[in-house]
């Protein structure tokens, strides 16, 4: 009996979102840890592991062969979703890259029809989560749930989405900031839903980690402000004002989370 792969907390959270029995595509798979784990554990009957770069592609092939799963995991080298044929995967996972690259991979793949037949997406952008949420809304994917976790001092968000027929209506409700008790223009409040996560903001049990993440962001912004305050150029003053406005808005949203927590119970 071969040893089962042990996943990090981040990869395990992603694996837990994948629906039992679905065929997987893991794009940007690196060492193919996720597909090997999901096929080994019996959760996925088969998988495609896509990788652009040579080193990780070879590592994925090695990992798959060592696990004795070369017949059930197809390791392919290529850019984003180009490795996938339409209808070939039920679950598409893209994890561990920036939101901008992820949105580009999704859009290119979507336009080329590579997402046809996909029943769910599990996405874990390292930064720029708002770009991924905007893409999901644009292309008719409903956000089913979001999870935030901390590992080794870093925060990760896992977005689970599906191409539902009523996605536009669901997203319309989800991104309506009326539930937040904030004194800012509607568009600004909606912008914070994209940046902080509409499900995370509504999910009382995730508020503590969400607040920890945004307190860390506040510290970073305050350090930037201290630097800018040393300069008296017009540009520095204007950037300082905009960072201070951002700090105030983050504080305002965080301050109303306990209220969301009470009313969502
Ligand atoms: N998904 C794994 C995880 O979450 O642990 C690996 C994340 S690793 C930081 C990002 C991987 O994406 C790298 O192995 C990189 O080579 C690959 N990658 C970057 N751009 C890509 C693209 N356009 N298509 C496929 N893979 C890509």
Short mmCIF file of C-alpha atoms and ligand atoms in Angstrom, two decimals:
data_model
loop_
_atom_site.label_atom_id
_atom_site.label_comp_id
_atom_site.label_asym_id
_atom_site.label_seq_id
_atom_site.Cartn_x
_atom_site.Cartn_y
_atom_site.Cartn_z
CA UNK A 1 0.00 0.00 0.00
CA UNK A 2 1.53 3.31 -1.08
CA UNK A 3 1.71 6.15 1.45
CA UNK A 4 -1.15 8.64 1.21
CA UNK A 5 -0.05 12.16 0.34
CA UNK A 6 -0.35 14.56 3.28
CA UNK A 7 -1.61 17.96 2.14
CA UNK A 8 -0.92 21.34 3.71
CA UNK A 9 -3.88 23.03 5.43
CA UNK A 10 -4.32 25.25 2.32
CA UNK A 11 -4.36 22.37 -0.17
CA UNK A 12 -6.57 20.28 2.15
CA UNK A 13 -9.12 23.13 2.28
CA UNK A 14 -9.13 23.18 -1.53
CA UNK A 15 -9.43 19.36 -1.72
CA UNK A 16 -12.38 19.46 0.70
CA UNK A 17 -14.32 21.73 -1.69
CA UNK A 18 -14.09 19.26 -4.61
CA UNK A 19 -17.30 17.26 -5.06
CA UNK A 20 -17.02 13.49 -4.57
CA UNK A 21 -17.00 11.58 -7.86
CA UNK A 22 -16.11 14.56 -10.06
CA UNK A 23 -13.32 14.39 -12.65
CA UNK A 24 -10.65 16.94 -11.77
CA UNK A 25 -8.49 19.39 -13.71
CA UNK A 26 -5.78 21.10 -11.65
CA UNK A 27 -4.28 23.96 -13.65
CA UNK A 28 -0.84 25.14 -12.50
CA UNK A 29 -0.46 21.86 -10.64
CA UNK A 30 3.25 22.14 -9.79
CA UNK A 31 4.09 18.81 -8.06
CA UNK A 32 0.58 17.44 -8.76
CA UNK A 33 0.03 16.96 -5.01
CA UNK A 34 -3.65 17.83 -5.24
CA UNK A 35 -4.60 15.45 -8.11
CA UNK A 36 -2.54 12.63 -6.59
CA UNK A 37 -4.26 13.10 -3.22
CA UNK A 38 -7.76 13.36 -4.72
CA UNK A 39 -7.38 10.29 -6.96
CA UNK A 40 -5.52 8.30 -4.28
CA UNK A 41 -8.25 9.03 -1.72
CA UNK A 42 -10.96 7.91 -4.15
CA UNK A 43 -12.65 11.31 -4.24
CA UNK A 44 -11.90 11.83 -7.95
CA UNK A 45 -11.97 8.97 -10.48
CA UNK A 46 -9.43 10.72 -12.74
CA UNK A 47 -7.56 13.97 -13.15
CA UNK A 48 -5.72 16.23 -15.56
CA UNK A 49 -2.71 18.03 -14.10
CA UNK A 50 -1.80 21.05 -16.25
CA UNK A 51 1.55 22.83 -15.98
CA UNK A 52 3.17 25.53 -18.06
CA UNK A 53 6.76 25.27 -16.89
CA UNK A 54 9.18 22.46 -17.51
CA UNK A 55 10.52 21.91 -13.95
CA UNK A 56 7.11 21.60 -12.28
CA UNK A 57 5.77 19.60 -15.26
CA UNK A 58 8.54 16.99 -14.78
CA UNK A 59 7.94 17.02 -11.01
CA UNK A 60 4.22 16.37 -11.62
CA UNK A 61 5.04 13.43 -13.91
CA UNK A 62 7.41 11.97 -11.34
CA UNK A 63 4.94 12.37 -8.46
CA UNK A 64 2.15 10.75 -10.49
CA UNK A 65 4.34 7.82 -11.60
CA UNK A 66 5.68 7.26 -8.06
CA UNK A 67 2.10 7.11 -6.77
CA UNK A 68 1.30 4.49 -9.43
CA UNK A 69 -1.40 6.75 -10.88
CA UNK A 70 -0.05 7.49 -14.37
CA UNK A 71 -3.08 5.75 -15.92
CA UNK A 72 -5.60 7.91 -14.05
CA UNK A 73 -3.81 11.26 -13.91
CA UNK A 74 -2.91 12.80 -17.25
CA UNK A 75 -0.04 15.26 -16.78
CA UNK A 76 0.01 17.82 -19.59
CA UNK A 77 2.29 20.72 -20.38
CA UNK A 78 0.62 23.87 -21.64
CA UNK A 79 -0.71 27.34 -20.93
CA UNK A 80 -3.68 27.49 -18.56
CA UNK A 81 -6.85 25.76 -19.72
CA UNK A 82 -5.44 25.00 -23.19
CA UNK A 83 -4.49 21.54 -21.89
CA UNK A 84 -8.15 20.71 -21.33
CA UNK A 85 -10.73 19.54 -23.87
CA UNK A 86 -14.29 20.79 -23.43
CA UNK A 87 -16.30 18.41 -21.23
CA UNK A 88 -13.22 16.64 -19.90
CA UNK A 89 -13.39 17.84 -16.29
CA UNK A 90 -16.22 18.40 -13.81
CA UNK A 91 -14.12 20.36 -11.31
CA UNK A 92 -11.49 22.89 -12.34
CA UNK A 93 -9.04 23.93 -9.62
CA UNK A 94 -6.63 26.84 -10.05
CA UNK A 95 -4.61 27.62 -6.93
CA UNK A 96 -1.52 29.35 -5.66
CA UNK A 97 -1.17 32.16 -8.21
CA UNK A 98 -2.14 35.82 -8.38
CA UNK A 99 -5.74 36.81 -9.11
CA UNK A 100 -4.75 38.73 -12.24
CA UNK A 101 -3.08 35.69 -13.87
CA UNK A 102 -5.95 33.49 -12.70
CA UNK A 103 -8.56 35.79 -14.27
CA UNK A 104 -6.55 35.81 -17.53
CA UNK A 105 -6.33 32.00 -17.57
CA UNK A 106 -10.08 31.74 -16.86
CA UNK A 107 -11.07 34.28 -19.50
CA UNK A 108 -8.82 32.79 -22.22
CA UNK A 109 -10.11 29.30 -21.41
CA UNK A 110 -13.73 30.46 -21.24
CA UNK A 111 -13.55 32.16 -24.65
CA UNK A 112 -11.95 29.04 -26.15
CA UNK A 113 -14.80 26.88 -24.75
CA UNK A 114 -12.50 24.97 -22.38
CA UNK A 115 -14.81 25.44 -19.40
CA UNK A 116 -17.79 23.88 -21.20
CA UNK A 117 -19.15 21.06 -19.05
CA UNK A 118 -17.31 22.17 -15.92
CA UNK A 119 -19.70 21.89 -12.97
CA UNK A 120 -17.63 23.74 -10.40
CA UNK A 121 -14.53 25.90 -9.99
CA UNK A 122 -12.34 25.90 -6.89
CA UNK A 123 -10.06 28.93 -6.98
CA UNK A 124 -7.40 30.05 -4.52
CA UNK A 125 -5.80 33.32 -5.61
CA UNK A 126 -2.82 34.40 -3.46
CA UNK A 127 -3.58 38.10 -4.02
CA UNK A 128 -6.07 40.07 -6.14
CA UNK A 129 -9.09 38.04 -5.04
CA UNK A 130 -11.40 40.86 -6.23
CA UNK A 131 -10.32 40.28 -9.86
CA UNK A 132 -11.37 36.64 -9.63
CA UNK A 133 -14.72 37.51 -8.00
CA UNK A 134 -15.38 40.07 -10.78
CA UNK A 135 -14.58 37.48 -13.44
CA UNK A 136 -16.99 34.99 -11.86
CA UNK A 137 -19.79 37.57 -11.92
CA UNK A 138 -18.95 38.60 -15.50
CA UNK A 139 -19.08 35.04 -16.80
CA UNK A 140 -22.16 33.81 -14.92
CA UNK A 141 -20.64 31.74 -12.13
CA UNK A 142 -22.39 31.86 -8.76
CA UNK A 143 -20.19 32.00 -5.68
CA UNK A 144 -21.34 29.04 -3.57
CA UNK A 145 -19.04 29.53 -0.60
CA UNK A 146 -15.74 31.06 0.46
CA UNK A 147 -13.25 29.96 3.09
CA UNK A 148 -10.41 31.93 4.64
CA UNK A 149 -7.55 30.24 6.45
CA UNK A 150 -4.20 31.14 7.95
CA UNK A 151 -1.12 29.01 7.45
CA UNK A 152 2.43 29.96 8.46
CA UNK A 153 1.42 33.59 8.99
CA UNK A 154 -0.20 33.94 5.55
CA UNK A 155 -3.88 34.21 4.75
CA UNK A 156 -5.53 32.30 1.90
CA UNK A 157 -9.02 32.50 0.47
CA UNK A 158 -10.67 29.58 -1.32
CA UNK A 159 -13.56 30.44 -3.65
CA UNK A 160 -16.04 27.75 -4.72
CA UNK A 161 -18.23 28.64 -7.71
CA UNK A 162 -20.61 26.97 -10.15
CA UNK A 163 -22.18 27.97 -13.51
CA UNK A 164 -25.77 28.02 -12.27
CA UNK A 165 -28.66 29.24 -14.48
CA UNK A 166 -29.66 31.78 -11.79
CA UNK A 167 -26.08 32.97 -11.17
CA UNK A 168 -26.87 36.60 -12.09
CA UNK A 169 -29.74 36.78 -9.60
CA UNK A 170 -27.74 35.04 -6.85
CA UNK A 171 -24.74 37.31 -7.42
CA UNK A 172 -27.02 40.35 -7.47
CA UNK A 173 -28.13 39.52 -3.90
CA UNK A 174 -24.67 38.42 -2.77
CA UNK A 175 -22.95 41.64 -3.86
CA UNK A 176 -25.65 43.95 -2.51
CA UNK A 177 -23.91 45.72 0.41
CA UNK A 178 -27.19 46.65 2.14
CA UNK A 179 -26.44 44.17 4.95
CA UNK A 180 -23.29 46.10 5.91
CA UNK A 181 -23.94 48.93 8.34
CA UNK A 182 -21.47 51.37 6.77
CA UNK A 183 -21.67 55.09 6.01
CA UNK A 184 -20.08 55.11 2.57
CA UNK A 185 -21.37 55.38 -1.00
CA UNK A 186 -23.04 52.22 -2.36
CA UNK A 187 -20.32 51.71 -5.00
CA UNK A 188 -17.55 51.93 -2.39
CA UNK A 189 -19.32 49.44 -0.10
CA UNK A 190 -19.88 47.06 -3.05
CA UNK A 191 -16.17 47.40 -3.86
CA UNK A 192 -15.34 46.09 -0.37
CA UNK A 193 -17.55 43.06 -0.96
CA UNK A 194 -15.38 42.20 -3.99
CA UNK A 195 -12.16 42.78 -2.05
CA UNK A 196 -13.10 41.13 1.25
CA UNK A 197 -15.46 38.45 -0.03
CA UNK A 198 -19.27 38.60 0.11
CA UNK A 199 -19.59 35.12 1.67
CA UNK A 200 -16.78 35.75 4.15
CA UNK A 201 -18.40 39.00 5.28
CA UNK A 202 -21.67 37.14 5.83
CA UNK A 203 -20.12 34.15 7.58
CA UNK A 204 -19.88 34.77 11.34
CA UNK A 205 -17.56 31.85 12.00
CA UNK A 206 -14.98 33.25 9.55
CA UNK A 207 -14.95 36.81 10.91
CA UNK A 208 -12.06 36.26 13.27
CA UNK A 209 -9.65 35.11 10.53
CA UNK A 210 -11.03 37.70 8.10
CA UNK A 211 -10.45 40.44 10.68
CA UNK A 212 -6.90 39.15 11.36
CA UNK A 213 -6.14 39.32 7.63
CA UNK A 214 -7.42 42.86 7.26
CA UNK A 215 -5.68 44.04 10.45
CA UNK A 216 -2.45 42.82 8.86
CA UNK A 217 -3.38 44.80 5.70
CA UNK A 218 -4.07 47.87 7.85
CA UNK A 219 -0.58 47.62 9.40
CA UNK A 220 0.95 47.50 5.91
CA UNK A 221 -1.09 50.52 4.79
CA UNK A 222 -0.15 52.45 7.94
CA UNK A 223 3.55 51.77 7.30
CA UNK A 224 3.11 53.10 3.73
CA UNK A 225 1.37 56.20 5.13
CA UNK A 226 4.21 56.86 7.60
CA UNK A 227 6.65 56.79 4.64
CA UNK A 228 4.47 59.08 2.51
CA UNK A 229 4.04 61.54 5.40
CA UNK A 230 7.82 62.21 5.25
CA UNK A 231 7.46 63.67 1.77
CA UNK A 232 5.76 66.96 0.92
CA UNK A 233 5.29 66.51 -2.82
CA UNK A 234 1.81 66.91 -4.27
CA UNK A 235 1.85 63.28 -5.41
CA UNK A 236 2.77 61.99 -1.93
CA UNK A 237 0.00 64.11 -0.35
CA UNK A 238 -2.56 62.79 -2.79
CA UNK A 239 -1.48 59.14 -2.29
CA UNK A 240 -1.50 59.66 1.47
CA UNK A 241 -5.08 60.97 1.33
CA UNK A 242 -6.20 58.00 -0.73
CA UNK A 243 -4.50 55.45 1.57
CA UNK A 244 -6.00 57.16 4.61
CA UNK A 245 -9.47 56.98 3.04
CA UNK A 246 -8.86 53.27 2.38
CA UNK A 247 -7.76 52.72 6.00
CA UNK A 248 -10.91 54.44 7.26
CA UNK A 249 -13.15 52.34 5.02
CA UNK A 250 -11.50 49.07 6.05
CA UNK A 251 -11.94 50.09 9.69
CA UNK A 252 -15.59 50.89 9.05
CA UNK A 253 -16.29 47.51 7.45
CA UNK A 254 -14.42 45.61 10.20
CA UNK A 255 -16.31 47.54 12.87
CA UNK A 256 -19.64 46.28 11.58
CA UNK A 257 -18.65 42.60 11.43
CA UNK A 258 -19.79 41.76 14.97
CA UNK A 259 -23.21 43.14 13.97
CA UNK A 260 -23.23 40.88 10.87
CA UNK A 261 -22.25 38.04 13.19
CA UNK A 262 -25.20 38.65 15.53
CA UNK A 263 -27.82 39.13 12.81
CA UNK A 264 -26.65 36.14 10.71
CA UNK A 265 -27.24 33.69 13.57
N1 LIG B 1 -1.43 24.81 -7.60
C1 LIG B 1 -0.31 24.49 -6.76
C2 LIG B 1 -0.60 24.90 -5.35
O1 LIG B 1 -1.55 25.62 -5.13
O2 LIG B 1 0.17 24.50 -4.47
C3 LIG B 1 0.96 25.14 -7.26
C4 LIG B 1 1.02 26.63 -7.13
S1 LIG B 1 2.50 27.26 -7.84
C5 LIG B 1 2.89 28.56 -6.82
C6 LIG B 1 1.89 27.99 -9.35
C7 LIG B 1 2.13 27.04 -10.50
O3 LIG B 1 1.44 27.53 -11.64
C8 LIG B 1 3.61 26.95 -10.88
O4 LIG B 1 3.99 25.61 -10.89
C9 LIG B 1 3.66 27.58 -12.27
O5 LIG B 1 4.64 26.96 -13.08
C10 LIG B 1 2.25 27.33 -12.79
N2 LIG B 1 1.78 28.27 -13.81
C11 LIG B 1 1.99 29.61 -13.89
N3 LIG B 1 1.38 30.12 -14.96
C12 LIG B 1 0.73 29.09 -15.56
C13 LIG B 1 -0.09 28.98 -16.72
N4 LIG B 1 -0.36 30.04 -17.48
N5 LIG B 1 -0.57 27.77 -17.04
C14 LIG B 1 -0.30 26.69 -16.29
N6 LIG B 1 0.49 26.73 -15.20
C15 LIG B 1 0.99 27.90 -14.85
#
